[in-house]
Coordinates of C-alpha atoms in Angstrom, one line a residue:
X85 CA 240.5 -88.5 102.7
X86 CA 237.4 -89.5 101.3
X87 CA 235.7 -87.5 103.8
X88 CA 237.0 -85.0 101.5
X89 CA 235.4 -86.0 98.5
X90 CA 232.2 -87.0 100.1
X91 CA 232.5 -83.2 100.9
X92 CA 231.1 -82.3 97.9
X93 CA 227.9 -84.0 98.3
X94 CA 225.6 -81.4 100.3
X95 CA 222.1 -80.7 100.4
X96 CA 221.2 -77.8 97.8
X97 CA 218.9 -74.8 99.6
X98 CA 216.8 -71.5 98.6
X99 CA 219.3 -68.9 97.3
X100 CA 218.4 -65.5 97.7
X101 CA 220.3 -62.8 95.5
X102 CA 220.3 -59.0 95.0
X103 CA 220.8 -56.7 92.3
X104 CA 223.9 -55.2 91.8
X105 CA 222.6 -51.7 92.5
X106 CA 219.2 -50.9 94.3
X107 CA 219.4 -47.4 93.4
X108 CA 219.7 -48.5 89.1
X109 CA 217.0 -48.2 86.6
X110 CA 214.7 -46.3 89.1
X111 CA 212.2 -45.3 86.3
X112 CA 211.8 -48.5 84.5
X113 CA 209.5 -51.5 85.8
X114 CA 209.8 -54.8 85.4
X115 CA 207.8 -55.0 82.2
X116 CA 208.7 -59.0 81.4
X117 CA 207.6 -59.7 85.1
X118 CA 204.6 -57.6 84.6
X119 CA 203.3 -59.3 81.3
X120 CA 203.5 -62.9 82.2
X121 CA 201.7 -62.1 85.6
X122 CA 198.8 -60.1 83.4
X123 CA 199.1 -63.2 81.2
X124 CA 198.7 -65.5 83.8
X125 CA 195.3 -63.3 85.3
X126 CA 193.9 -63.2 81.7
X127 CA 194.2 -66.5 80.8
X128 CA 193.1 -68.7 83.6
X129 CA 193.0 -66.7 86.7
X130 CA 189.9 -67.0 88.8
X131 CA 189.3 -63.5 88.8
X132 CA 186.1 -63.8 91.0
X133 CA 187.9 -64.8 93.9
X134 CA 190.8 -62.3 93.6
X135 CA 191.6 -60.4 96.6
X136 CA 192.4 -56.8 95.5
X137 CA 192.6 -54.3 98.1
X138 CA 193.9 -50.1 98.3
X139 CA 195.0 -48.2 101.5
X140 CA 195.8 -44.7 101.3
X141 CA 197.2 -42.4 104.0
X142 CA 194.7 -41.0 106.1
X143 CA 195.6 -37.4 106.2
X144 CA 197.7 -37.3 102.8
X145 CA 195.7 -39.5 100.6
X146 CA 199.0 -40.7 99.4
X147 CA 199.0 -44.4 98.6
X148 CA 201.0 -46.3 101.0
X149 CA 200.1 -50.1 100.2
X150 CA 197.9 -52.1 97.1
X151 CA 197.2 -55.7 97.5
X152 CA 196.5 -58.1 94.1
X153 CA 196.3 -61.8 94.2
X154 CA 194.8 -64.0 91.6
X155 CA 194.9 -67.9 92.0
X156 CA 195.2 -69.5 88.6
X157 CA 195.0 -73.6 87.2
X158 CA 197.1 -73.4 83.3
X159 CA 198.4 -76.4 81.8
X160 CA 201.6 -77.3 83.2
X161 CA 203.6 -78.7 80.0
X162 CA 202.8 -75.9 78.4
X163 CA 204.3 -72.2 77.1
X164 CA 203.5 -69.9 80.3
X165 CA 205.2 -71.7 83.1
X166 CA 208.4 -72.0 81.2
X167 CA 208.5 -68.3 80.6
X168 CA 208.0 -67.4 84.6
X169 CA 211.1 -68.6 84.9
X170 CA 212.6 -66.0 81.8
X171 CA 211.0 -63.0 82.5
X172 CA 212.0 -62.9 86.0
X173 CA 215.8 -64.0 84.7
X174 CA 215.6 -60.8 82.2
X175 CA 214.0 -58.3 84.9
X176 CA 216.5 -59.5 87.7
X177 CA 218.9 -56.5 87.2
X178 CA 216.3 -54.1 87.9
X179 CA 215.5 -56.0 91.5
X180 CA 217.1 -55.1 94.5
X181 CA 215.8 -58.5 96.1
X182 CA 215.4 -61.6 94.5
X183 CA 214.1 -64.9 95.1
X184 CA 214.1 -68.2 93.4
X185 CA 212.6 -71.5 96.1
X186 CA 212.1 -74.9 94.8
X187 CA 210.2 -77.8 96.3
X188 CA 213.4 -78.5 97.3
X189 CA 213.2 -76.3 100.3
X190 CA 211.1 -75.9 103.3
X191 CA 211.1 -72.0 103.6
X192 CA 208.2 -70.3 103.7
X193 CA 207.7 -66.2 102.2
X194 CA 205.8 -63.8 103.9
X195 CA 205.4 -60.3 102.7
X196 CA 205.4 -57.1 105.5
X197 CA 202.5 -54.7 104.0
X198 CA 203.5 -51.4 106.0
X199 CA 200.7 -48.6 106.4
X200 CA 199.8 -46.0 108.5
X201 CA 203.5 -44.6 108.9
X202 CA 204.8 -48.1 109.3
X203 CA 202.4 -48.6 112.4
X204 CA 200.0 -51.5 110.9
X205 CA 201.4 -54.3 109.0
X206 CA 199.5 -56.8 107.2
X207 CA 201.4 -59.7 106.4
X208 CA 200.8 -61.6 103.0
X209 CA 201.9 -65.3 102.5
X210 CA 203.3 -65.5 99.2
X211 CA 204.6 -69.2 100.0
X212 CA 203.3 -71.7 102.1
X213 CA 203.7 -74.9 101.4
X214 CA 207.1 -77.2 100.5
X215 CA 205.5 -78.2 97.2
X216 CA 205.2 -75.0 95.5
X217 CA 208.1 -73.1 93.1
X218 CA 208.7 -70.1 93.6
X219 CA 209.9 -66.6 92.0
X220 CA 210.1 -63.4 93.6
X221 CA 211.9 -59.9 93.3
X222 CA 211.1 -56.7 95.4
X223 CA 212.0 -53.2 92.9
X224 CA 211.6 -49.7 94.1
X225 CA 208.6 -47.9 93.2
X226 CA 209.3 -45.5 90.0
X227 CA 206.8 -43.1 91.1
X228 CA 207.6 -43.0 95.4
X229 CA 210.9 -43.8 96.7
X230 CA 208.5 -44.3 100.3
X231 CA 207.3 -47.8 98.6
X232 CA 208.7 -50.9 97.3
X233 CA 206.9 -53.6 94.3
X234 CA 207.0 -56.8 94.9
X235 CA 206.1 -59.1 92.2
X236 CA 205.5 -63.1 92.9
X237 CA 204.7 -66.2 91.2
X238 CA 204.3 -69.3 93.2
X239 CA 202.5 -72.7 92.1
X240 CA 202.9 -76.3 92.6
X241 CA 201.7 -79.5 90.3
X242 CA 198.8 -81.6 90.6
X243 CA 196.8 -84.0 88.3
X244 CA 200.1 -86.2 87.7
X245 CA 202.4 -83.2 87.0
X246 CA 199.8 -82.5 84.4
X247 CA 198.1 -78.9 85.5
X248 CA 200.2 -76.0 87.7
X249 CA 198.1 -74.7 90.3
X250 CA 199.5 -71.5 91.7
X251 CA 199.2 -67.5 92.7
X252 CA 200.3 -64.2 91.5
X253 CA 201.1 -61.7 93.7
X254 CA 201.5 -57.7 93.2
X255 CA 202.6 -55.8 95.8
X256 CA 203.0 -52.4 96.8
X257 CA 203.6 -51.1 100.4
X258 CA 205.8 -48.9 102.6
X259 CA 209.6 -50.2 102.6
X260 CA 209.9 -51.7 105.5
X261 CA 214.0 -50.9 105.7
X262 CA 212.9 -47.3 106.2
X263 CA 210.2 -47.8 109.0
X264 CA 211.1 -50.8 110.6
X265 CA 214.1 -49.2 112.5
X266 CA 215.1 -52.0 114.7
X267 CA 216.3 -54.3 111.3
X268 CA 219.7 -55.2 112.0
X269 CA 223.2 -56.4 110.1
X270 CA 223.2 -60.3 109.5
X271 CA 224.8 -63.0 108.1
X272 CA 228.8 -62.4 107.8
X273 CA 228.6 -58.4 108.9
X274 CA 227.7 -60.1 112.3
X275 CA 227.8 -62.9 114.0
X276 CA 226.2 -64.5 117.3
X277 CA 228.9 -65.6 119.2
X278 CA 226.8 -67.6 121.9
X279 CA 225.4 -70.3 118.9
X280 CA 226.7 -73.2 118.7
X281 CA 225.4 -75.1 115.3
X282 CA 226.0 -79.1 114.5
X283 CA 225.5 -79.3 111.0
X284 CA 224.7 -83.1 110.4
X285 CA 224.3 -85.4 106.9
X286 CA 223.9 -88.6 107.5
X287 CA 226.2 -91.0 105.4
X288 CA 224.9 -93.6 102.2
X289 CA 225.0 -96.8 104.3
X290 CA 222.1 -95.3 107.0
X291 CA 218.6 -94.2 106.3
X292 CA 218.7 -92.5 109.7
X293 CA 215.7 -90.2 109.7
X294 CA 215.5 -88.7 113.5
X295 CA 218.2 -88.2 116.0
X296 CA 218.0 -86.8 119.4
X297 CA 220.4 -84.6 121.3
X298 CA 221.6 -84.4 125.0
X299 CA 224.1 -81.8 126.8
X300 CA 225.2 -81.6 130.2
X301 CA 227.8 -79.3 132.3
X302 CA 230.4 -82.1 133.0
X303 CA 230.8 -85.3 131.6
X304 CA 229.6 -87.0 134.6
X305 CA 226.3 -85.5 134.2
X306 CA 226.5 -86.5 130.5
X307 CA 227.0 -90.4 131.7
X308 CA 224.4 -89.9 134.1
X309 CA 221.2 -88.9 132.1
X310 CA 219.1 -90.7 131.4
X311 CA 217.2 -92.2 127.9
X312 CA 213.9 -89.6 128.1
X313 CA 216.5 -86.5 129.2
X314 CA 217.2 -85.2 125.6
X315 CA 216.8 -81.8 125.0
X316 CA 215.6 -81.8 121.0
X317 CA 214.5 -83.5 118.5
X318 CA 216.1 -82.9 115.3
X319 CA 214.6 -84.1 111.3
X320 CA 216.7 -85.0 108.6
X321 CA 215.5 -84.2 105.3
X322 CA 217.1 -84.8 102.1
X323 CA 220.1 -86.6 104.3
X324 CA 220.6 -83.2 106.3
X325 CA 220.0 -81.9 109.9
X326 CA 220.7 -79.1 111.6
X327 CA 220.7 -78.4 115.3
X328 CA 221.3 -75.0 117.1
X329 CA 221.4 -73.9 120.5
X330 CA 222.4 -70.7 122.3
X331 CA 225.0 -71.3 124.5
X332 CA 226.7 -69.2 127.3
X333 CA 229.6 -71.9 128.1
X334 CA 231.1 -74.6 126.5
X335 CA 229.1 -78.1 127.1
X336 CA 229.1 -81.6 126.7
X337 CA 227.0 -83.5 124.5
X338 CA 225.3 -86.5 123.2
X339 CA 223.8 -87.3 119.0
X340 CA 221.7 -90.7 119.1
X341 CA 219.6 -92.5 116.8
X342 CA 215.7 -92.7 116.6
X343 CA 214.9 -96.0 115.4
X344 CA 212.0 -96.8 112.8
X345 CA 210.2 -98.4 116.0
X346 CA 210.5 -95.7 117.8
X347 CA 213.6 -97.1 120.1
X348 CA 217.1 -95.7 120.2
X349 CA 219.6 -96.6 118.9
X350 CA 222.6 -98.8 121.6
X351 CA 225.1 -96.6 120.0
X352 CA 226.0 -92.5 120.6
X353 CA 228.4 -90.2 119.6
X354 CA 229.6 -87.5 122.5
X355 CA 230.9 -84.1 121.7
X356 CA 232.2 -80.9 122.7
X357 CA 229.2 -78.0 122.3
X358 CA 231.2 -75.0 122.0
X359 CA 229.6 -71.3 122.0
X360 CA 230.2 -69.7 118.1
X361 CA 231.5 -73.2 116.7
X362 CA 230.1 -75.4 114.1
X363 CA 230.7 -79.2 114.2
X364 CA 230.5 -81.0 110.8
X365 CA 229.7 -84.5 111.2
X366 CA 228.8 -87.2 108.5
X367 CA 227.1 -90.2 110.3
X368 CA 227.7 -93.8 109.5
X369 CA 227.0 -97.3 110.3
X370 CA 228.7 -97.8 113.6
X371 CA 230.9 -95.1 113.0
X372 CA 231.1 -91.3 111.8
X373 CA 233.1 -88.7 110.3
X374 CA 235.1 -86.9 112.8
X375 CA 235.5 -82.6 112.4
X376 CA 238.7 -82.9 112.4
X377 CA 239.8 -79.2 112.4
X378 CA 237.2 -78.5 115.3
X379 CA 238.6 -81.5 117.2
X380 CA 242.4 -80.0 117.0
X381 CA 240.9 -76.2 117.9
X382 CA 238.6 -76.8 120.6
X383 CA 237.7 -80.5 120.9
X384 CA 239.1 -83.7 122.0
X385 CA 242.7 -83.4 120.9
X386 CA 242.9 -79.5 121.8
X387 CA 243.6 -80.1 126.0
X388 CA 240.2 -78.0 126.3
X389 CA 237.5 -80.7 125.8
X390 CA 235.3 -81.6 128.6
X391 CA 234.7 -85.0 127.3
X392 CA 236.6 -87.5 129.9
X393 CA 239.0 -90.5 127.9
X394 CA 236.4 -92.9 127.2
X395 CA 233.8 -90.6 126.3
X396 CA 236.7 -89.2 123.8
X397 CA 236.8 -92.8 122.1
X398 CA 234.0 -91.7 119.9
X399 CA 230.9 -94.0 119.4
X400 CA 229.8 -95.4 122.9
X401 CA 228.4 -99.1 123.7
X402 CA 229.1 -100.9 120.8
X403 CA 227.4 -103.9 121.5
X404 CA 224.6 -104.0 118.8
X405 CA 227.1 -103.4 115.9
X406 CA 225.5 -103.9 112.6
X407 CA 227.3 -105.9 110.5
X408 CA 228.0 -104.6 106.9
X409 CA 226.4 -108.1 105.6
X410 CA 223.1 -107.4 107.1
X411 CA 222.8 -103.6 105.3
X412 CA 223.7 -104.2 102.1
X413 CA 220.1 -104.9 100.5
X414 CA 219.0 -101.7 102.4
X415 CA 221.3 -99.8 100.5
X416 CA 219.4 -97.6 97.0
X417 CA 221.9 -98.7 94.2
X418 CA 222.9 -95.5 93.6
X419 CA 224.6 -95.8 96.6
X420 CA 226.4 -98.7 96.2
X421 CA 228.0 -97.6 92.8
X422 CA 228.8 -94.6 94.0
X423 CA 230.7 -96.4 97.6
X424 CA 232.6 -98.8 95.1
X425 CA 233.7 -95.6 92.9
X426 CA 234.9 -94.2 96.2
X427 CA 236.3 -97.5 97.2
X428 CA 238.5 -97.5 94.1
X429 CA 240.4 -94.5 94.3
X430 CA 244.2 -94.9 94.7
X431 CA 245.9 -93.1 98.1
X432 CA 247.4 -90.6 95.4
X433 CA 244.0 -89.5 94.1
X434 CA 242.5 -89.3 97.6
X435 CA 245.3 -87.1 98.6
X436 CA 245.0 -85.2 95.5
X437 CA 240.7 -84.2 95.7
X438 CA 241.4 -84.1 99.4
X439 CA 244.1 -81.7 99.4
X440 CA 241.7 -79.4 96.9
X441 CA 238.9 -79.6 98.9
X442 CA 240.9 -77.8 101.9
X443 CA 241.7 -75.3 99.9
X444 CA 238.6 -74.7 98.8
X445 CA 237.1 -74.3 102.6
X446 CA 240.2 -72.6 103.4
X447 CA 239.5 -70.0 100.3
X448 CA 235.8 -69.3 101.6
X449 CA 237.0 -68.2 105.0
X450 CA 239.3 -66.0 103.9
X451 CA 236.5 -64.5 101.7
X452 CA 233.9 -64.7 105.3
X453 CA 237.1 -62.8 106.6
X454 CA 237.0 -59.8 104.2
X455 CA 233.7 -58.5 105.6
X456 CA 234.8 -58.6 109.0
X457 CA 236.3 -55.0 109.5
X458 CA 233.1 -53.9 107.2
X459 CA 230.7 -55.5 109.8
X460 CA 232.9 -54.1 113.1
X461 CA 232.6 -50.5 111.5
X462 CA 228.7 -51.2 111.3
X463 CA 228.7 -52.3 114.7
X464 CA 230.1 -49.0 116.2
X465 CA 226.9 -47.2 115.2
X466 CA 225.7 -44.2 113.3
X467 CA 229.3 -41.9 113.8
X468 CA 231.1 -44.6 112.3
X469 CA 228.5 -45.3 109.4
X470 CA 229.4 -42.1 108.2
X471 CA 232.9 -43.6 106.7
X472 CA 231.5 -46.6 105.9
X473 CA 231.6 -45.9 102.4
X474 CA 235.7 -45.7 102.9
X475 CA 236.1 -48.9 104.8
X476 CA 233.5 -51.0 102.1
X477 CA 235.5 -49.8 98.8
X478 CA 238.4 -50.9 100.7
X479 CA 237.7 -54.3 101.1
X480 CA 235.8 -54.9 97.9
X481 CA 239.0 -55.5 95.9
X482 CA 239.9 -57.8 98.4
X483 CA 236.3 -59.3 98.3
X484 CA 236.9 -59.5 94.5
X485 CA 239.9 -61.6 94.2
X486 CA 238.7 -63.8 97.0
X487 CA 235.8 -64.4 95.2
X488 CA 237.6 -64.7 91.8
X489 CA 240.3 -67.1 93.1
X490 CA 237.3 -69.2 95.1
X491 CA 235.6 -69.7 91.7
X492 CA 239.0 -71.1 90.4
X493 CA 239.5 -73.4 92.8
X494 CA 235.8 -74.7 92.8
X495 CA 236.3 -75.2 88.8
X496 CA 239.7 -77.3 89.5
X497 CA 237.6 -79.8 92.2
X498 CA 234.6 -80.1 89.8
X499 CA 237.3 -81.1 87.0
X500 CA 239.7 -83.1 88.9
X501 CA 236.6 -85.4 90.2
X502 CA 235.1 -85.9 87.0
X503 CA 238.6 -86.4 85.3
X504 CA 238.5 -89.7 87.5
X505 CA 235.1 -91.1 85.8
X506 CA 232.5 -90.9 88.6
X507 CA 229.2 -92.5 88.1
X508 CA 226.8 -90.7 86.9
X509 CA 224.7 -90.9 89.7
X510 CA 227.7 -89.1 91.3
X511 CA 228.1 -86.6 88.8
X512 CA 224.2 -85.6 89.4
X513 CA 224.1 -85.6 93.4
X514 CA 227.6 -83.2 93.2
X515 CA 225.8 -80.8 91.0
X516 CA 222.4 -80.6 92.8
X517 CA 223.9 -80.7 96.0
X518 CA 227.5 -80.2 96.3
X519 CA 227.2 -76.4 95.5
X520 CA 225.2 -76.0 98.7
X521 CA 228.1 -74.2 100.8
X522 CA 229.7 -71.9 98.2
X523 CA 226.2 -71.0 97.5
X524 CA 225.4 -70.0 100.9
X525 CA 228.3 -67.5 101.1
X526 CA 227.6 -66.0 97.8
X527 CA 223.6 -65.7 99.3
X528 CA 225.8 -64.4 102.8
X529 CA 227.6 -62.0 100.4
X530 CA 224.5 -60.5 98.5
X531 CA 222.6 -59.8 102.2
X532 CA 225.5 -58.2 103.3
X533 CA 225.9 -55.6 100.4
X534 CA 221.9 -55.0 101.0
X535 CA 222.7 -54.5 104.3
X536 CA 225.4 -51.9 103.5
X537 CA 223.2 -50.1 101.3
X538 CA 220.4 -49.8 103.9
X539 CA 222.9 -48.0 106.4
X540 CA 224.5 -45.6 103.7
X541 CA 221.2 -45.2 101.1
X542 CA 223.8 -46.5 97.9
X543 CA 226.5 -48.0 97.3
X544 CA 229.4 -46.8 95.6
X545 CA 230.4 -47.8 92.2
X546 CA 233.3 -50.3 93.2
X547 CA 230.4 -51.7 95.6
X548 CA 228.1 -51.9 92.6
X549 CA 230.5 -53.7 90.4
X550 CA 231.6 -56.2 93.3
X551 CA 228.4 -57.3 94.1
X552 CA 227.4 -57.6 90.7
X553 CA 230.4 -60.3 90.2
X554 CA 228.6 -61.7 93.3
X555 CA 225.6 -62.2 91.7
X556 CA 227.3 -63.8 88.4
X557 CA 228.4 -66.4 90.3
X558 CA 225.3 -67.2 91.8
X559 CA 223.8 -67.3 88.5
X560 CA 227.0 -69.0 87.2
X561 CA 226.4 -72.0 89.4
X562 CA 222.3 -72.1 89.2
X563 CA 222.7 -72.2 85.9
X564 CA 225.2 -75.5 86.2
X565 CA 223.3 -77.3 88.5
X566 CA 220.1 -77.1 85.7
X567 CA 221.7 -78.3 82.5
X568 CA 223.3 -81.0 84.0
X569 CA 220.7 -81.9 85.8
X570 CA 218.2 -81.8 82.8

């Protein structure tokens, strides 16, 4: 069980939310947005290198795109960067895409500039770099409902945290959802059945910090390769790693360890690649925690794996076991307090955060499962998009209580864990990273309701007001994650 509780502890990502309605406030601009940019320019943009740029159609003379970015150096303890970060809060509701990307997060922003009929596209980078913050919201134009504003602020420290050297960005091109036809539905209104996805964090008593991955047909070919056969590389950062691969049948496969000199590891862990699953694996120091619920459904205890028995037995070749003793001093304190809090929870409490922590996961796939008949309607093409309207305000109460009751539950966790005195170092991990999953759905949620409106032009007014709850959460949990972090 305390899987379970370690559960909690996820790395945090970018979170990417939408306005409740695209189609509100169509004649106001964000004016908050809009004077801190100015501000910005004024004050210490380097207005001699600016790139500033105008393209009109050819035949109409119409404006189709306008490009203006200033580079700028301000004092980074100072008035104006903390008031980016309120002016784009207050304009938010008049976005119908908005972005917030800390150096947390690896993502990188490019803007589509559309002219010519959506023929020639210019793309802008508005974020290149890990190091850099930052804010970004897409409106519609007030004055052409052809064009979209986009309106950025990105920067990152130097000079000991002292000075925030960054970029402001205003945009104004063709939308691309209206001349780049071949966009299509993603996140939970479809899904790739053919990927399978191991999503890896690797457990407080390792510093593991590269693993590689082999797969083979059978399980004799998967005893048969040999050390230089992997098929991928895959980083961990922040304790995370991710590996994906498009699959047409199920497979065997292999997870080993890079070693700091470049060796790898005596020890493996063999599993089941299955097309459209996700394995969950924490790793750990000779050992690892097991998915169990994939296991049961298509893995080693579900009569389908291909694994054969000894493969099954989990880690293979254990003879270079490291001895607890000999990892200890590795180990950051934080660490170590929090392993002993763990250590010291009675069966009853185990059972009890355990036992929460399902429901939780079982809460957000009944949620996942609400959009479902939305996204099959989608998939069935334009005849069927005509009802779509009916079939979204159908689910959307559903959506709503799902939602509601999945913000209940999350609450009850968060109390029950902290009810049982957690360090504090405990405390700070779970609320900078253990929000990384629910926040992910709600960031599924918001693409999906963009995705609705781009089919159907608006959404409806039960639409509106679900999303919008949506987006509370979102902001709901940001918002957590900051004051007790600060």
């Amino acid at each position: 069980m305390k899987r379970i509780v370690i559960m909690l502890l996820i790395v945090c990502s970018a979170i990417t939310t939408a306005s409740a309605d695209p189609t509100a406030n169509l004649q106001k601009k964000p004016e908050n947005v809009i004077r801190i940019m100015n501000t910005l320019i004024d004050k210490f943009g380097a207005k001699e290198r600016q790139i500033y740029s105008v393209n009109r159609n050819p035949n109409t003379g119409v404006i189709e795109s306008s490009i203006r970015a200033v580079t700028f150096y301000c004092d980074a303890p100072g008035t104006y960067i903390p008031q980016v970060v309120d002016c784009f809060t207050k304009d938010e509701p008049l976005s119908y895409q908005f972005m917030h990307l800390t150096n947390s997060n690896d993502q990188k922003v490019i803007v589509d500039v559309l002219t010519n009929n959506g023929q020639n596209n210019t793309q802008v980078h508005v974020r290149t770099l890990k190091e850099e913050e930052l804010w970004y919201m897409c409106t519609k134009n007030p004055e052409n409902p052809q064009l979209r504003d986009v309106y950025a602020i990105s920067w990152k420290y130097v000079e000991n945290r002292k000075v925030a050297s960054g970029s402001v960005y205003m945009i104004t091109s063709l939308r691309p959802d209206l001349y780049q036809k071949n966009m299509s539905s993603a996140g939970l209104l479809s899904e790739n059945k053919n990927t399978f996805t191991l999503d890896g964090r690797v457990g407080y008593d390792l510093n593991d910090s590269l693993y590689v991955v082999y797969m083979a047909n059978t399980a004799e070919e998967l005893n048969n390769v040999k050390d230089s056969d992997f098929v991928a590389y895959v980083a961990v950062a922040n304790k995370r790693f991710t590996y994906r691969v498009e699959l047409d049948k199920p497979k065997v496969g292999r997870l080993r360890t890079v070693m700091p000199d470049g060796s790898l590891c005596k020890q493996w862990t063999n599993l089941d690649f299955v097309p459209g699953e996700t394995y969950r694996i924490t790793t750990h120091n000779g050992y690892y925690d097991e998915d169990r619920d994939y296991e049961q459904r298509v893995g080693r205890y579900s009569g389908k794996s291909l694994l054969n028995e000894q493969q099954k037995r989990g880690v293979d070749d254990l003879t270079e076991v490291v001895t607890p003793d000999l990892v200890v001093d590795s180990i950051p304190e934080e660490y170590r307090e929090n392993d002993a809090w763990i250590k010291s929870l009675t069966p009853d409490q185990e059972v009890e955060i355990g036992l929460k922590g399902q429901a939780l996961q079982e809460k957000m796939k009944m949620v996942e499962s609400c959009y479902k008949i939305i996204g099959s309607v989608m998939n069935q093409g334009p005849a069927f998009n005509a009802r779509l309207g009916f079939y979204v305000d159908k689910q959307c109460d559903k959506i709503l209580k799902q939602n509601k009751e999945m913000d209940k539950i999350l609450q009850d966790v968060v109390k029950s864990v902290k009810a049982l005195n957690p360090p504090k170092s405990f405390l700070a991990e779970m609320y900078s990273q253990g929000f990384k999953d629910v926040l992910e759905l709600l960031n599924k949620q918001n693409s999906a309701f963009n995705e609705i409106y781009k089919v159907r032009g608006s959404l409806s007014k039960k639409a509106r007001k679900t999303q919008k709850y949506i987006n509370s959460l979102t902001e709901k949990y940001m918002s957590e994650m900051v004051k007790y972090m600060q």
